Amino acid sequence: MQFEAITWERLTEAIADKAMEVKADDGSSRLRIAVDGAPAAQTGELAGRVGEALRVRGRGVLVVGTEGFLRPASLRYEYGREDPETYYSGWYDTGALWREVFGPLEAGGSGRVLPDLWDLVSDRATRSAHVELPPGGVLLLHGPFLLGHWFPFDLSVHLRLSPAALRRRTQESERWTLPAFERYENEVGPGEAADVLVRADDPRHPAWGGLR
């Protein structure tokens, strides 16, 4: 794939413009967009930018981070606090994401989404209220490992970091997670699966491969 330099502002506008054209594959009136990448890639920042751009275009938007759908510590740390295999397949409550986020956005769904479920700090349920995403609205879900669960995304963006950049930009205390991202690359191939691939090794100078 050929990459070309792009600014975050231009990238945001391009993704938002594409989102305005995309129709949900299942006939839903609401769109579901993934911003996938390691925590070091700061997926929430791009999701927030795209969300604002879509609001300007008159769309209802809900930005949701998968860090709000962690499983309880007793399950995350069942095999130790630094087990990359569990981090890859057992930290995030994919069942809750299906039930509380994607289910209500299916064709004919209520649109009432739970924006988060579990608080990492207190290790308790957040008890957040449901938020209604109106017809024509857009969900922006951001976080790691999003493209390996058959989630029904209508548009997907992957922020890629090279192994060297991922190690450099990951806090030393979190580098035990790096094998999980290597496994994700090998098993899922998010760069090939995503509709938009962004090379984000240098956060000041992203590059992308265009829209697929």
Tab-separated table of N, CA and C in Angstrom, residues 51-193:
chain	number	residue	atom	x	y	z
A	51	GLY	N	-16.081	12.749	15.686
A	51	GLY	CA	-17.388	13.009	16.272
A	51	GLY	C	-17.793	14.467	16.151
A	52	GLU	N	-16.859	15.366	16.445
A	52	GLU	CA	-17.155	16.795	16.331
A	52	GLU	C	-17.441	17.184	14.881
A	53	ALA	N	-16.676	16.624	13.955
A	53	ALA	CA	-16.889	16.932	12.543
A	53	ALA	C	-18.262	16.454	12.076
A	54	LEU	N	-18.716	15.333	12.595
A	54	LEU	CA	-20.033	14.821	12.219
A	54	LEU	C	-21.149	15.641	12.857
A	55	ARG	N	-20.922	16.120	14.065
A	55	ARG	CA	-21.935	16.985	14.699
A	55	ARG	C	-22.128	18.261	13.896
A	56	VAL	N	-21.019	18.815	13.404
A	56	VAL	CA	-21.110	20.011	12.565
A	56	VAL	C	-21.938	19.724	11.314
A	57	ARG	N	-21.878	18.492	10.841
A	57	ARG	CA	-22.638	18.089	9.662
A	57	ARG	C	-24.075	17.705	9.999
A	58	GLY	N	-24.472	17.884	11.250
A	58	GLY	CA	-25.858	17.664	11.636
A	58	GLY	C	-26.206	16.265	12.099
A	59	ARG	N	-25.202	15.440	12.374
A	59	ARG	CA	-25.468	14.073	12.814
A	59	ARG	C	-25.368	13.966	14.328
A	60	GLY	N	-26.266	13.169	14.910
A	60	GLY	CA	-26.116	12.823	16.314
A	60	GLY	C	-24.943	11.880	16.464
A	61	VAL	N	-24.159	12.033	17.525
A	61	VAL	CA	-22.924	11.260	17.687
A	61	VAL	C	-22.808	10.756	19.122
A	62	LEU	N	-22.333	9.532	19.263
A	62	LEU	CA	-21.979	8.985	20.570
A	62	LEU	C	-20.599	8.365	20.466
A	63	VAL	N	-19.652	8.878	21.251
A	63	VAL	CA	-18.288	8.345	21.280
A	63	VAL	C	-18.156	7.447	22.505
A	64	VAL	N	-17.769	6.199	22.288
A	64	VAL	CA	-17.664	5.206	23.357
A	64	VAL	C	-16.272	4.588	23.321
A	65	GLY	N	-15.633	4.497	24.482
A	65	GLY	CA	-14.332	3.846	24.587
A	65	GLY	C	-14.459	2.478	25.220
A	66	THR	N	-13.707	1.514	24.705
A	66	THR	CA	-13.801	0.162	25.257
A	66	THR	C	-13.230	0.061	26.665
A	67	GLU	N	-12.485	1.084	27.119
A	67	GLU	CA	-11.994	1.042	28.501
A	67	GLU	C	-13.144	1.088	29.492
A	68	GLY	N	-14.319	1.487	29.056
A	68	GLY	CA	-15.501	1.477	29.907
A	68	GLY	C	-16.199	0.135	29.932
A	69	PHE	N	-15.658	-0.833	29.198
A	69	PHE	CA	-16.243	-2.170	29.150
A	69	PHE	C	-15.210	-3.229	29.509
A	70	LEU	N	-14.370	-2.890	30.473
A	70	LEU	CA	-13.437	-3.881	31.007
A	70	LEU	C	-14.182	-4.888	31.866
A	71	ARG	N	-13.654	-6.077	31.954
A	71	ARG	CA	-14.215	-7.079	32.860
A	71	ARG	C	-13.678	-6.826	34.266
A	72	PRO	N	-14.324	-7.366	35.293
A	72	PRO	CA	-13.850	-7.162	36.670
A	72	PRO	C	-12.406	-7.640	36.856
A	73	ALA	N	-11.715	-7.044	37.814
A	73	ALA	CA	-10.306	-7.377	38.070
A	73	ALA	C	-10.118	-8.854	38.364
A	74	SER	N	-11.083	-9.474	39.027
A	74	SER	CA	-10.953	-10.893	39.367
A	74	SER	C	-10.835	-11.755	38.117
A	75	LEU	N	-11.424	-11.306	37.016
A	75	LEU	CA	-11.330	-12.030	35.747
A	75	LEU	C	-10.124	-11.585	34.936
A	76	ARG	N	-9.848	-10.277	34.938
A	76	ARG	CA	-8.690	-9.781	34.182
A	76	ARG	C	-7.390	-10.347	34.724
A	77	TYR	N	-7.299	-10.508	36.045
A	77	TYR	CA	-6.046	-10.920	36.677
A	77	TYR	C	-6.054	-12.383	37.110
A	78	GLU	N	-6.953	-13.166	36.526
A	78	GLU	CA	-7.063	-14.571	36.914
A	78	GLU	C	-5.750	-15.319	36.746
A	79	TYR	N	-4.978	-14.954	35.725
A	79	TYR	CA	-3.690	-15.625	35.467
A	79	TYR	C	-2.520	-14.685	35.718
A	80	GLY	N	-2.722	-13.698	36.577
A	80	GLY	CA	-1.675	-12.748	36.911
A	80	GLY	C	-1.963	-11.388	36.323
A	81	ARG	N	-1.301	-10.381	36.842
A	81	ARG	CA	-1.558	-9.012	36.413
A	81	ARG	C	-0.881	-8.635	35.109
A	82	GLU	N	0.038	-9.468	34.631
A	82	GLU	CA	0.753	-9.127	33.408
A	82	GLU	C	0.775	-10.317	32.447
A	83	ASP	N	-0.406	-10.824	32.143
A	83	ASP	CA	-0.528	-11.953	31.230
A	83	ASP	C	-1.043	-11.447	29.879
A	84	PRO	N	-0.206	-11.404	28.854
A	84	PRO	CA	-0.633	-10.838	27.570
A	84	PRO	C	-1.743	-11.629	26.890
A	85	GLU	N	-1.808	-12.938	27.128
A	85	GLU	CA	-2.860	-13.738	26.510
A	85	GLU	C	-4.227	-13.345	27.056
A	86	THR	N	-4.301	-13.141	28.371
A	86	THR	CA	-5.564	-12.714	28.972
A	86	THR	C	-5.901	-11.300	28.535
A	87	TYR	N	-4.901	-10.444	28.437
A	87	TYR	CA	-5.135	-9.074	27.978
A	87	TYR	C	-5.759	-9.084	26.587
A	88	TYR	N	-5.286	-9.952	25.741
A	88	TYR	CA	-5.776	-10.025	24.368
A	88	TYR	C	-7.205	-10.543	24.301
A	89	SER	N	-7.500	-11.580	25.048
A	89	SER	CA	-8.792	-12.256	24.861
A	89	SER	C	-9.746	-12.160	26.045
A	90	GLY	N	-9.292	-11.610	27.193
A	90	GLY	CA	-10.154	-11.662	28.368
A	90	GLY	C	-10.355	-10.367	29.126
A	91	TRP	N	-9.712	-9.279	28.710
A	91	TRP	CA	-9.851	-8.031	29.466
A	91	TRP	C	-11.134	-7.291	29.116
A	92	TYR	N	-11.538	-7.321	27.862
A	92	TYR	CA	-12.668	-6.514	27.418
A	92	TYR	C	-13.929	-7.369	27.323
A	93	ASP	N	-15.018	-6.830	27.833
A	93	ASP	CA	-16.282	-7.560	27.902
A	93	ASP	C	-17.005	-7.439	26.561
A	94	THR	N	-16.614	-8.287	25.626
A	94	THR	CA	-17.206	-8.216	24.295
A	94	THR	C	-18.687	-8.577	24.321
A	95	GLY	N	-19.078	-9.456	25.218
A	95	GLY	CA	-20.495	-9.793	25.329
A	95	GLY	C	-21.328	-8.587	25.707
A	96	ALA	N	-20.815	-7.778	26.655
A	96	ALA	CA	-21.527	-6.563	27.051
A	96	ALA	C	-21.570	-5.549	25.911
A	97	LEU	N	-20.498	-5.458	25.127
A	97	LEU	CA	-20.507	-4.548	23.982
A	97	LEU	C	-21.571	-4.967	22.964
A	98	TRP	N	-21.668	-6.256	22.710
A	98	TRP	CA	-22.721	-6.732	21.810
A	98	TRP	C	-24.094	-6.383	22.366
A	99	ARG	N	-24.282	-6.642	23.650
A	99	ARG	CA	-25.610	-6.482	24.265
A	99	ARG	C	-25.999	-5.025	24.457
A	100	GLU	N	-25.061	-4.223	24.975
A	100	GLU	CA	-25.400	-2.865	25.407
A	100	GLU	C	-25.116	-1.783	24.367
A	101	VAL	N	-24.267	-2.097	23.394
A	101	VAL	CA	-23.896	-1.086	22.402
A	101	VAL	C	-24.419	-1.460	21.013
A	102	PHE	N	-24.052	-2.630	20.530
A	102	PHE	CA	-24.418	-2.975	19.157
A	102	PHE	C	-25.870	-3.421	19.016
A	103	GLY	N	-26.365	-4.181	19.982
A	103	GLY	CA	-27.747	-4.661	19.902
A	103	GLY	C	-28.761	-3.544	19.709
A	104	PRO	N	-28.714	-2.488	20.535
A	104	PRO	CA	-29.695	-1.406	20.376
A	104	PRO	C	-29.570	-0.634	19.066
A	105	LEU	N	-28.442	-0.795	18.356
A	105	LEU	CA	-28.238	-0.047	17.117
A	105	LEU	C	-28.560	-0.864	15.876
A	106	GLU	N	-29.038	-2.088	16.064
A	106	GLU	CA	-29.456	-2.885	14.924
A	106	GLU	C	-30.707	-2.285	14.296
A	107	ALA	N	-31.002	-2.696	13.087
A	107	ALA	CA	-32.226	-2.230	12.430
A	107	ALA	C	-33.425	-2.540	13.323
A	108	GLY	N	-34.221	-1.531	13.609
A	108	GLY	CA	-35.365	-1.706	14.482
A	108	GLY	C	-35.043	-1.634	15.951
A	109	GLY	N	-33.766	-1.405	16.298
A	109	GLY	CA	-33.367	-1.332	17.703
A	109	GLY	C	-33.807	-0.029	18.355
A	110	SER	N	-33.734	0.001	19.672
A	110	SER	CA	-34.192	1.165	20.431
A	110	SER	C	-33.267	2.369	20.313
A	111	GLY	N	-31.992	2.123	20.004
A	111	GLY	CA	-31.013	3.202	19.974
A	111	GLY	C	-30.511	3.607	21.344
A	112	ARG	N	-30.954	2.918	22.404
A	112	ARG	CA	-30.575	3.276	23.774
A	112	ARG	C	-29.309	2.495	24.148
A	113	VAL	N	-28.187	3.193	24.140
A	113	VAL	CA	-26.869	2.591	24.319
A	113	VAL	C	-26.343	2.888	25.720
A	114	LEU	N	-25.706	1.901	26.318
A	114	LEU	CA	-25.013	2.124	27.584
A	114	LEU	C	-23.601	2.594	27.258
A	115	PRO	N	-23.220	3.817	27.645
A	115	PRO	CA	-21.923	4.359	27.216
A	115	PRO	C	-20.734	3.745	27.937
A	116	ASP	N	-20.943	3.183	29.117
A	116	ASP	CA	-19.881	2.471	29.836
A	116	ASP	C	-20.536	1.567	30.860
A	117	LEU	N	-19.758	0.578	31.307
A	117	LEU	CA	-20.314	-0.427	32.204
A	117	LEU	C	-19.488	-0.614	33.471
A	118	TRP	N	-18.153	-0.487	33.336
A	118	TRP	CA	-17.287	-0.850	34.453
A	118	TRP	C	-16.224	0.227	34.660
A	119	ASP	N	-16.023	0.618	35.907
A	119	ASP	CA	-15.021	1.615	36.253
A	119	ASP	C	-13.722	0.931	36.646
A	120	LEU	N	-12.653	1.252	35.929
A	120	LEU	CA	-11.359	0.610	36.162
A	120	LEU	C	-10.815	0.913	37.548
A	121	VAL	N	-10.961	2.138	38.010
A	121	VAL	CA	-10.355	2.557	39.275
A	121	VAL	C	-11.062	1.917	40.470
A	122	SER	N	-12.384	2.014	40.490
A	122	SER	CA	-13.130	1.475	41.634
A	122	SER	C	-13.415	-0.009	41.507
A	123	ASP	N	-13.237	-0.552	40.294
A	123	ASP	CA	-13.574	-1.949	39.996
A	123	ASP	C	-15.022	-2.249	40.374
A	124	ARG	N	-15.885	-1.329	39.984
A	124	ARG	CA	-17.321	-1.479	40.220
A	124	ARG	C	-18.085	-1.042	38.972
A	125	ALA	N	-19.348	-1.451	38.917
A	125	ALA	CA	-20.210	-1.001	37.831
A	125	ALA	C	-20.360	0.516	37.885
A	126	THR	N	-20.381	1.156	36.732
A	126	THR	CA	-20.470	2.616	36.698
A	126	THR	C	-21.881	3.113	36.987
A	127	ARG	N	-22.877	2.311	36.711
A	127	ARG	CA	-24.289	2.702	36.869
A	127	ARG	C	-24.653	3.906	36.014
A	128	SER	N	-23.985	4.043	34.889
A	128	SER	CA	-24.311	5.134	33.975
A	128	SER	C	-25.690	4.923	33.352
A	129	ALA	N	-26.338	6.028	33.028
A	129	ALA	CA	-27.642	5.959	32.370
A	129	ALA	C	-27.460	5.663	30.890
A	130	HIS	N	-28.463	5.042	30.288
A	130	HIS	CA	-28.439	4.817	28.848
A	130	HIS	C	-28.540	6.150	28.111
A	131	VAL	N	-27.944	6.197	26.939
A	131	VAL	CA	-27.993	7.377	26.085
A	131	VAL	C	-28.661	6.968	24.783
A	132	GLU	N	-29.644	7.752	24.351
A	132	GLU	CA	-30.346	7.406	23.122
A	132	GLU	C	-29.668	8.066	21.923
A	133	LEU	N	-29.237	7.241	20.985
A	133	LEU	CA	-28.669	7.734	19.736
A	133	LEU	C	-29.807	7.796	18.718
A	134	PRO	N	-30.142	8.973	18.224
A	134	PRO	CA	-31.317	9.094	17.358
A	134	PRO	C	-31.095	8.439	16.004
A	135	PRO	N	-32.176	8.156	15.267
A	135	PRO	CA	-32.024	7.662	13.896
A	135	PRO	C	-31.146	8.623	13.092
A	136	GLY	N	-30.261	8.052	12.307
A	136	GLY	CA	-29.296	8.854	11.562
A	136	GLY	C	-28.043	9.160	12.349
A	137	GLY	N	-28.015	8.735	13.619
A	137	GLY	CA	-26.857	9.001	14.463
A	137	GLY	C	-25.694	8.071	14.169
A	138	VAL	N	-24.547	8.410	14.759
A	138	VAL	CA	-23.305	7.674	14.502
A	138	VAL	C	-22.655	7.282	15.821
A	139	LEU	N	-22.344	6.003	15.964
A	139	LEU	CA	-21.528	5.510	17.064
A	139	LEU	C	-20.078	5.487	16.635
A	140	LEU	N	-19.194	6.046	17.460
A	140	LEU	CA	-17.749	5.948	17.259
A	140	LEU	C	-17.192	5.158	18.433
A	141	LEU	N	-16.822	3.921	18.181
A	141	LEU	CA	-16.250	3.064	19.223
A	141	LEU	C	-14.749	3.008	19.028
A	142	HIS	N	-13.996	3.337	20.074
A	142	HIS	CA	-12.543	3.341	19.952
A	142	HIS	C	-11.895	2.463	21.006
A	143	GLY	N	-10.758	1.892	20.641
A	143	GLY	CA	-10.015	1.038	21.555
A	143	GLY	C	-9.235	-0.018	20.795
A	144	PRO	N	-8.567	-0.932	21.516
A	144	PRO	CA	-7.763	-1.974	20.870
A	144	PRO	C	-8.570	-3.214	20.516
A	145	PHE	N	-8.068	-3.970	19.561
A	145	PHE	CA	-8.581	-5.301	19.205
A	145	PHE	C	-10.030	-5.280	18.711
A	146	LEU	N	-10.463	-4.194	18.098
A	146	LEU	CA	-11.871	-4.079	17.718
A	146	LEU	C	-12.230	-4.911	16.492
A	147	LEU	N	-11.270	-5.230	15.663
A	147	LEU	CA	-11.583	-5.854	14.385
A	147	LEU	C	-11.509	-7.371	14.417
A	148	GLY	N	-11.392	-7.962	15.592
A	148	GLY	CA	-11.293	-9.408	15.677
A	148	GLY	C	-12.511	-10.086	16.264
A	149	HIS	N	-13.639	-9.379	16.373
A	149	HIS	CA	-14.811	-9.946	17.057
A	149	HIS	C	-16.066	-9.976	16.198
A	150	TRP	N	-15.950	-9.692	14.910
A	150	TRP	CA	-17.109	-9.666	14.011
A	150	TRP	C	-18.122	-8.596	14.419
A	151	PHE	N	-17.675	-7.549	15.088
A	151	PHE	CA	-18.573	-6.446	15.384
A	151	PHE	C	-19.080	-5.853	14.064
A	152	PRO	N	-20.331	-5.427	14.012
A	152	PRO	CA	-20.919	-4.989	12.738
A	152	PRO	C	-20.593	-3.536	12.382
A	153	PHE	N	-19.329	-3.252	12.185
A	153	PHE	CA	-18.931	-1.897	11.824
A	153	PHE	C	-19.274	-1.610	10.364
A	154	ASP	N	-19.734	-0.395	10.124
A	154	ASP	CA	-20.031	0.044	8.768
A	154	ASP	C	-18.839	0.784	8.156
A	155	LEU	N	-17.926	1.229	9.012
A	155	LEU	CA	-16.705	1.907	8.579
A	155	LEU	C	-15.670	1.699	9.674
A	156	SER	N	-14.452	1.372	9.294
A	156	SER	CA	-13.430	1.089	10.306
A	156	SER	C	-12.123	1.788	9.959
A	157	VAL	N	-11.476	2.307	10.994
A	157	VAL	CA	-10.191	2.996	10.884
A	157	VAL	C	-9.213	2.291	11.812
A	158	HIS	N	-8.029	1.984	11.319
A	158	HIS	CA	-6.994	1.389	12.165
A	158	HIS	C	-5.794	2.311	12.225
A	159	LEU	N	-5.392	2.675	13.437
A	159	LEU	CA	-4.186	3.470	13.647
A	159	LEU	C	-3.030	2.511	13.903
A	160	ARG	N	-2.150	2.414	12.938
A	160	ARG	CA	-1.047	1.450	13.022
A	160	ARG	C	0.199	2.106	13.597
A	161	LEU	N	0.826	1.402	14.530
A	161	LEU	CA	2.150	1.756	15.029
A	161	LEU	C	3.091	0.616	14.694
A	162	SER	N	4.260	0.927	14.165
A	162	SER	CA	5.253	-0.106	13.945
A	162	SER	C	5.646	-0.697	15.296
A	163	PRO	N	6.212	-1.912	15.327
A	163	PRO	CA	6.631	-2.477	16.606
A	163	PRO	C	7.552	-1.558	17.398
A	164	ALA	N	8.475	-0.887	16.710
A	164	ALA	CA	9.400	0.014	17.405
A	164	ALA	C	8.662	1.214	17.982
A	165	ALA	N	7.744	1.789	17.199
A	165	ALA	CA	6.987	2.944	17.678
A	165	ALA	C	6.057	2.548	18.810
A	166	LEU	N	5.451	1.370	18.699
A	166	LEU	CA	4.559	0.904	19.760
A	166	LEU	C	5.317	0.742	21.068
A	167	ARG	N	6.501	0.155	20.997
A	167	ARG	CA	7.308	0.003	22.215
A	167	ARG	C	7.722	1.369	22.766
A	168	ARG	N	8.133	2.255	21.901
A	168	ARG	CA	8.604	3.570	22.332
A	168	ARG	C	7.479	4.379	22.980
A	169	ARG	N	6.267	4.282	22.446
A	169	ARG	CA	5.166	5.108	22.917
A	169	ARG	C	4.327	4.442	24.007
A	170	THR	N	4.641	3.205	24.334
A	170	THR	CA	3.944	2.510	25.425
A	170	THR	C	4.719	2.706	26.719
A	171	GLN	N	4.038	3.088	27.779
A	171	GLN	CA	4.697	3.257	29.065
A	171	GLN	C	5.387	1.963	29.471
A	172	GLU	N	6.531	2.092	30.116
A	172	GLU	CA	7.309	0.909	30.485
A	172	GLU	C	6.491	-0.077	31.310
A	173	SER	N	5.643	0.444	32.181
A	173	SER	CA	4.833	-0.427	33.042
A	173	SER	C	3.780	-1.212	32.264
A	174	GLU	N	3.517	-0.802	31.002
A	174	GLU	CA	2.503	-1.466	30.191
A	174	GLU	C	3.107	-2.285	29.046
A	175	ARG	N	4.428	-2.371	28.983
A	175	ARG	CA	5.047	-3.053	27.846
A	175	ARG	C	4.835	-4.562	27.855
A	176	TRP	N	4.366	-5.086	28.972
A	176	TRP	CA	4.023	-6.507	29.003
A	176	TRP	C	2.862	-6.823	28.044
A	177	THR	N	2.109	-5.788	27.614
A	177	THR	CA	0.988	-6.006	26.697
A	177	THR	C	1.433	-6.165	25.242
A	178	LEU	N	2.677	-5.851	24.938
A	178	LEU	CA	3.118	-5.814	23.539
A	178	LEU	C	2.922	-7.135	22.794
A	179	PRO	N	3.163	-8.300	23.406
A	179	PRO	CA	2.900	-9.546	22.668
A	179	PRO	C	1.449	-9.697	22.227
A	180	ALA	N	0.523	-9.094	22.960
A	180	ALA	CA	-0.883	-9.171	22.559
A	180	ALA	C	-1.121	-8.448	21.245
A	181	PHE	N	-0.436	-7.325	21.030
A	181	PHE	CA	-0.603	-6.586	19.787
A	181	PHE	C	0.090	-7.298	18.626
A	182	GLU	N	1.181	-7.983	18.920
A	182	GLU	CA	1.825	-8.798	17.886
A	182	GLU	C	0.894	-9.924	17.455
A	183	ARG	N	0.235	-10.541	18.421
A	183	ARG	CA	-0.720	-11.605	18.097
A	183	ARG	C	-1.875	-11.056	17.268
A	184	TYR	N	-2.369	-9.887	17.628
A	184	TYR	CA	-3.469	-9.253	16.887
A	184	TYR	C	-3.072	-9.009	15.436
A	185	GLU	N	-1.861	-8.514	15.231
A	185	GLU	CA	-1.381	-8.292	13.868
A	185	GLU	C	-1.334	-9.602	13.090
A	186	ASN	N	-0.838	-10.654	13.722
A	186	ASN	CA	-0.659	-11.931	13.043
A	186	ASN	C	-1.982	-12.636	12.763
A	187	GLU	N	-2.914	-12.566	13.712
A	187	GLU	CA	-4.150	-13.335	13.597
A	187	GLU	C	-5.260	-12.578	12.871
A	188	VAL	N	-5.333	-11.282	13.061
A	188	VAL	CA	-6.446	-10.497	12.511
A	188	VAL	C	-6.030	-9.674	11.294
A	189	GLY	N	-4.802	-9.170	11.307
A	189	GLY	CA	-4.354	-8.296	10.219
A	189	GLY	C	-5.201	-7.052	10.116
A	190	PRO	N	-5.252	-6.241	11.179
A	190	PRO	CA	-6.155	-5.079	11.176
A	190	PRO	C	-5.880	-4.086	10.069
A	191	GLY	N	-4.635	-3.969	9.633
A	191	GLY	CA	-4.321	-3.041	8.561
A	191	GLY	C	-4.989	-3.411	7.256
A	192	GLU	N	-5.155	-4.713	7.020
A	192	GLU	CA	-5.817	-5.175	5.812
A	192	GLU	C	-7.335	-5.197	5.995
A	193	ALA	N	-7.796	-5.402	7.224
A	193	ALA	CA	-9.234	-5.496	7.484
A	193	ALA	C	-9.919	-4.137	7.510
